[in-house]
mmCIF file of C-alpha atoms in Angstrom:
data_model
loop_
_atom_site.group_PDB
_atom_site.id
_atom_site.type_symbol
_atom_site.label_atom_id
_atom_site.label_comp_id
_atom_site.label_asym_id
_atom_site.label_seq_id
_atom_site.Cartn_x
_atom_site.Cartn_y
_atom_site.Cartn_z
ATOM 1 C CA MET A 1 -12.203 12.653 7.905
ATOM 2 C CA GLN A 2 -9.020 12.031 7.050
ATOM 3 C CA THR A 3 -8.725 8.587 4.662
ATOM 4 C CA PRO A 4 -7.105 5.774 6.147
ATOM 5 C CA PRO A 5 -3.312 5.213 5.021
ATOM 6 C CA THR A 6 -2.597 2.990 1.782
ATOM 7 C CA VAL A 7 -1.390 -0.514 3.087
ATOM 8 C CA LEU A 8 1.006 -0.947 -0.761
ATOM 9 C CA ILE A 9 1.585 -4.379 -0.876
ATOM 10 C CA LEU A 10 5.474 -5.628 -2.794
ATOM 11 C CA PRO A 11 6.461 -8.877 -2.577
ATOM 12 C CA GLY A 12 9.866 -9.782 -2.822
ATOM 13 C CA TRP A 13 11.347 -12.060 -7.044
ATOM 14 C CA GLN A 14 9.015 -15.077 -8.100
ATOM 15 C CA ASN A 15 5.743 -13.593 -6.304
ATOM 16 C CA SER A 16 4.049 -14.281 -2.571
ATOM 17 C CA GLY A 17 2.074 -17.310 -3.197
ATOM 18 C CA PRO A 18 -1.915 -17.606 -1.359
ATOM 19 C CA ASP A 19 -0.382 -19.337 1.402
ATOM 20 C CA HIS A 20 2.376 -15.936 2.090
ATOM 21 C CA TRP A 21 1.355 -13.447 5.172
ATOM 22 C CA GLN A 22 1.372 -10.375 1.986
ATOM 23 C CA SER A 23 -1.276 -12.015 -0.518
ATOM 24 C CA ARG A 24 -3.714 -13.411 3.156
ATOM 25 C CA TRP A 25 -3.179 -9.651 4.831
ATOM 26 C CA GLU A 26 -3.949 -8.435 1.092
ATOM 27 C CA ALA A 27 -7.710 -11.521 1.117
ATOM 28 C CA LEU A 28 -8.465 -9.979 5.337
ATOM 29 C CA HIS A 29 -7.495 -6.678 4.776
ATOM 30 C CA GLY A 30 -8.018 -5.211 1.627
ATOM 31 C CA TYR A 31 -4.375 -3.633 0.769
ATOM 32 C CA VAL A 32 -3.352 -3.301 -2.280
ATOM 33 C CA ARG A 33 -0.368 -5.649 -4.421
ATOM 34 C CA VAL A 34 1.588 -3.829 -6.621
ATOM 35 C CA GLN A 35 2.085 -5.493 -9.659
ATOM 36 C CA GLN A 36 4.567 -5.651 -11.659
ATOM 37 C CA HIS A 37 5.594 -7.156 -14.787
ATOM 38 C CA ASP A 38 8.239 -9.671 -14.541
ATOM 39 C CA TRP A 39 7.608 -11.417 -11.608
ATOM 40 C CA MET A 40 10.459 -14.458 -12.286
ATOM 41 C CA GLN A 41 14.003 -11.629 -14.255
ATOM 42 C CA PRO A 42 12.429 -8.543 -12.120
ATOM 43 C CA LEU A 43 14.243 -5.630 -13.009
ATOM 44 C CA ARG A 44 14.650 -2.985 -10.817
ATOM 45 C CA GLY A 45 13.953 0.841 -12.328
ATOM 46 C CA ASP A 46 10.913 -1.354 -13.389
ATOM 47 C CA TRP A 47 10.292 -2.426 -10.511
ATOM 48 C CA MET A 48 10.107 1.721 -9.159
ATOM 49 C CA ALA A 49 8.794 1.955 -12.352
ATOM 50 C CA GLN A 50 5.128 -0.219 -11.089
ATOM 51 C CA LEU A 51 6.048 1.301 -6.338
ATOM 52 C CA GLU A 52 5.900 5.045 -7.866
ATOM 53 C CA GLU A 53 2.019 4.626 -9.862
ATOM 54 C CA ALA A 54 1.072 2.539 -7.038
ATOM 55 C CA VAL A 55 2.077 4.887 -4.773
ATOM 56 C CA LEU A 56 0.679 8.547 -6.495
ATOM 57 C CA ALA A 57 -2.724 6.760 -7.185
ATOM 58 C CA ALA A 58 -3.034 5.876 -3.443
ATOM 59 C CA PRO A 59 -6.283 8.526 -2.827
ATOM 60 C CA GLY A 60 -3.815 9.606 0.362
ATOM 61 C CA SER A 61 -0.806 9.122 2.517
ATOM 62 C CA VAL A 62 0.935 4.906 1.699
ATOM 63 C CA VAL A 63 1.712 2.416 4.257
ATOM 64 C CA LEU A 64 4.633 -0.867 3.355
ATOM 65 C CA ALA A 65 4.852 -3.597 3.372
ATOM 66 C CA ALA A 66 7.347 -5.555 2.172
ATOM 67 C CA HIS A 67 8.684 -8.618 1.995
ATOM 68 C CA SER A 68 12.147 -9.998 0.180
ATOM 69 C CA LEU A 69 13.248 -7.868 -2.556
ATOM 70 C CA GLY A 70 10.601 -6.163 -1.714
ATOM 71 C CA CYS A 71 12.253 -4.396 0.618
ATOM 72 C CA MET A 72 15.231 -3.688 -1.652
ATOM 73 C CA LEU A 73 12.769 -2.297 -3.759
ATOM 74 C CA THR A 74 11.128 -0.124 -0.744
ATOM 75 C CA ALA A 75 15.318 1.871 -0.483
ATOM 76 C CA ALA A 76 15.518 2.426 -4.262
ATOM 77 C CA TRP A 77 12.004 3.622 -5.051
ATOM 78 C CA ALA A 78 13.037 6.169 -1.939
ATOM 79 C CA SER A 79 16.571 7.378 -2.909
ATOM 80 C CA HIS A 80 15.285 8.412 -6.787
ATOM 81 C CA SER A 81 11.126 8.832 -5.698
ATOM 82 C CA ARG A 82 10.324 12.630 -4.878
ATOM 83 C CA ASN A 83 7.087 11.800 -3.789
ATOM 84 C CA THR A 84 8.465 9.641 -0.696
ATOM 85 C CA HIS A 85 6.557 12.540 1.122
ATOM 86 C CA ARG A 86 3.070 10.272 0.819
ATOM 87 C CA VAL A 87 4.738 6.824 2.476
ATOM 88 C CA ILE A 88 4.068 7.214 6.234
ATOM 89 C CA GLY A 89 5.588 4.198 7.338
ATOM 90 C CA ALA A 90 7.516 1.116 6.081
ATOM 91 C CA LEU A 91 7.039 -3.008 6.992
ATOM 92 C CA LEU A 92 10.367 -4.188 5.725
ATOM 93 C CA VAL A 93 10.436 -8.277 6.218
ATOM 94 C CA ALA A 94 13.240 -11.118 5.673
ATOM 95 C CA PRO A 95 14.689 -8.406 2.654
ATOM 96 C CA GLY A 96 16.326 -9.669 0.748
ATOM 97 C CA ASP A 97 19.862 -9.629 -0.092
ATOM 98 C CA PRO A 98 20.789 -9.256 -4.405
ATOM 99 C CA GLU A 99 24.444 -8.544 -3.328
ATOM 100 C CA ARG A 100 24.862 -13.251 -1.919
ATOM 101 C CA GLU A 101 27.306 -14.550 -4.860
ATOM 102 C CA GLU A 102 24.372 -17.136 -5.210
ATOM 103 C CA LEU A 103 21.945 -13.510 -6.294
ATOM 104 C CA ARG A 104 23.669 -11.879 -8.044
ATOM 105 C CA ALA A 105 23.520 -13.486 -11.810
ATOM 106 C CA ALA A 106 19.118 -13.339 -11.326
ATOM 107 C CA LEU A 107 19.439 -10.102 -9.988
ATOM 108 C CA LYS A 108 22.076 -8.170 -11.503
ATOM 109 C CA SER A 109 20.072 -4.877 -11.277
ATOM 110 C CA TRP A 110 19.905 -5.442 -7.535
ATOM 111 C CA SER A 111 23.246 -4.514 -7.283
ATOM 112 C CA PRO A 112 24.710 -1.253 -5.626
ATOM 113 C CA VAL A 113 21.836 -2.275 -2.547
ATOM 114 C CA PRO A 114 21.411 2.179 -1.325
ATOM 115 C CA ARG A 115 22.422 2.371 1.724
ATOM 116 C CA GLN A 116 20.258 5.915 2.695
ATOM 117 C CA ALA A 117 18.135 6.381 5.405
ATOM 118 C CA LEU A 118 14.465 5.903 4.387
ATOM 119 C CA PRO A 119 12.885 9.500 4.836
ATOM 120 C CA PHE A 120 9.799 7.735 6.783
ATOM 121 C CA ASN A 121 9.664 5.716 9.757
ATOM 122 C CA SER A 122 10.531 2.029 8.868
ATOM 123 C CA ILE A 123 10.513 -1.074 10.496
ATOM 124 C CA LEU A 124 12.732 -4.492 9.854
ATOM 125 C CA LEU A 125 12.876 -8.140 11.042
ATOM 126 C CA GLY A 126 14.926 -9.871 10.788
ATOM 127 C CA SER A 127 15.267 -13.884 10.898
ATOM 128 C CA HIS A 128 18.992 -15.682 12.374
ATOM 129 C CA ASN A 129 17.920 -18.371 9.767
ATOM 130 C CA ASP A 130 17.193 -16.587 6.308
ATOM 131 C CA PRO A 131 18.882 -18.795 3.656
ATOM 132 C CA TYR A 132 18.704 -15.492 1.314
ATOM 133 C CA CYS A 133 20.240 -12.753 3.835
ATOM 134 C CA SER A 134 22.116 -13.295 7.559
ATOM 135 C CA PHE A 135 21.373 -12.279 10.005
ATOM 136 C CA GLU A 136 24.308 -9.615 9.847
ATOM 137 C CA ARG A 137 23.637 -8.122 7.023
ATOM 138 C CA ALA A 138 20.019 -7.391 7.637
ATOM 139 C CA ARG A 139 20.260 -6.211 10.512
ATOM 140 C CA GLN A 140 23.791 -3.495 8.105
ATOM 141 C CA PHE A 141 20.416 -2.862 5.945
ATOM 142 C CA ALA A 142 18.384 -1.549 9.634
ATOM 143 C CA GLY A 143 21.358 1.071 10.395
ATOM 144 C CA ALA A 144 21.701 1.729 6.513
ATOM 145 C CA TRP A 145 18.440 3.289 6.490
ATOM 146 C CA GLY A 146 17.801 4.182 10.096
ATOM 147 C CA SER A 147 15.006 1.326 10.526
ATOM 148 C CA GLU A 148 14.467 0.419 14.038
ATOM 149 C CA PHE A 149 15.395 -3.238 14.138
ATOM 150 C CA VAL A 150 13.373 -6.184 14.917
ATOM 151 C CA ASP A 151 14.992 -9.734 16.310
ATOM 152 C CA TYR A 152 12.534 -12.450 14.648
ATOM 153 C CA GLY A 153 14.710 -15.661 16.073
ATOM 154 C CA HIS A 154 14.730 -18.485 14.102
ATOM 155 C CA SER A 155 11.539 -17.510 11.262
ATOM 156 C CA GLY A 156 13.659 -18.321 8.132
ATOM 157 C CA HIS A 157 12.604 -16.302 5.297
ATOM 158 C CA ILE A 158 9.923 -14.668 6.987
ATOM 159 C CA ASN A 159 7.142 -16.101 4.329
ATOM 160 C CA ALA A 160 4.743 -18.631 3.964
ATOM 161 C CA GLU A 161 6.512 -22.032 5.000
ATOM 162 C CA SER A 162 7.605 -19.607 8.332
ATOM 163 C CA GLY A 163 4.080 -20.896 9.708
ATOM 164 C CA LEU A 164 2.959 -17.548 10.155
ATOM 165 C CA GLY A 165 -0.739 -17.778 8.661
ATOM 166 C CA ASP A 166 -2.004 -14.243 8.699
ATOM 167 C CA TRP A 167 0.590 -13.294 11.314
ATOM 168 C CA SER A 168 -1.364 -10.928 13.749
ATOM 169 C CA GLU A 169 1.988 -10.383 15.282
ATOM 170 C CA GLY A 170 3.574 -8.724 11.855
ATOM 171 C CA VAL A 171 -0.429 -6.442 12.266
ATOM 172 C CA GLN A 172 1.067 -6.248 14.986
ATOM 173 C CA LEU A 173 4.123 -4.384 14.096
ATOM 174 C CA LEU A 174 2.812 -2.872 10.980
ATOM 175 C CA ASN A 175 -0.363 -1.249 13.014
ATOM 176 C CA PRO A 176 1.777 1.804 14.621
ATOM 177 C CA LEU A 177 3.268 2.694 11.249
ATOM 178 C CA MET A 178 0.525 3.511 9.602
ATOM 179 C CA MET A 179 -0.018 6.924 11.908
ATOM 180 C CA LYS A 180 1.643 9.960 10.937
ATOM 181 C CA LYS A 181 4.417 11.477 12.596
ATOM 182 C CA GLU A 182 6.266 14.275 12.583
ATOM 183 C CA ASN A 183 10.044 14.983 11.784
ATOM 184 C CA THR A 184 10.738 11.264 10.728
#
């Protein structure tokens, strides 16, 4: 019998609080949060190393559930890692854009944003009124990364403030990614 994939939770800058869907999924489903050394002053290389360690520690295949800067982490890690074959899918929710003028100073090490296609299946959700990434920019990231794009309406940053609760709709989007597909 094959081991089910490990779902790694990739929070964004400043981590995800207790009411965030990522924290709720961790508690409800036993998904594994990738811990970072510094949530407040994120360094891309350090975050990539932590993700690499988590992927290597997983007993089998991996699915990523990323939010905000966690989406940028996914793209950066995938552009450098030799272990991307361990990942079978990624749910990329509300990417935070580190190249936005108001975020550049705080997220210096996160530019430029990698634009290579991800070597695994992915779905990216963008919101029309996300304060950290324009809808068009989210669509551009999805195109560059080869992700299926989902218009998630006017849902803000698709976080705790969006009132998602346990976000069963997100789980429904994640589930198909947990099935290994050939020719990704």
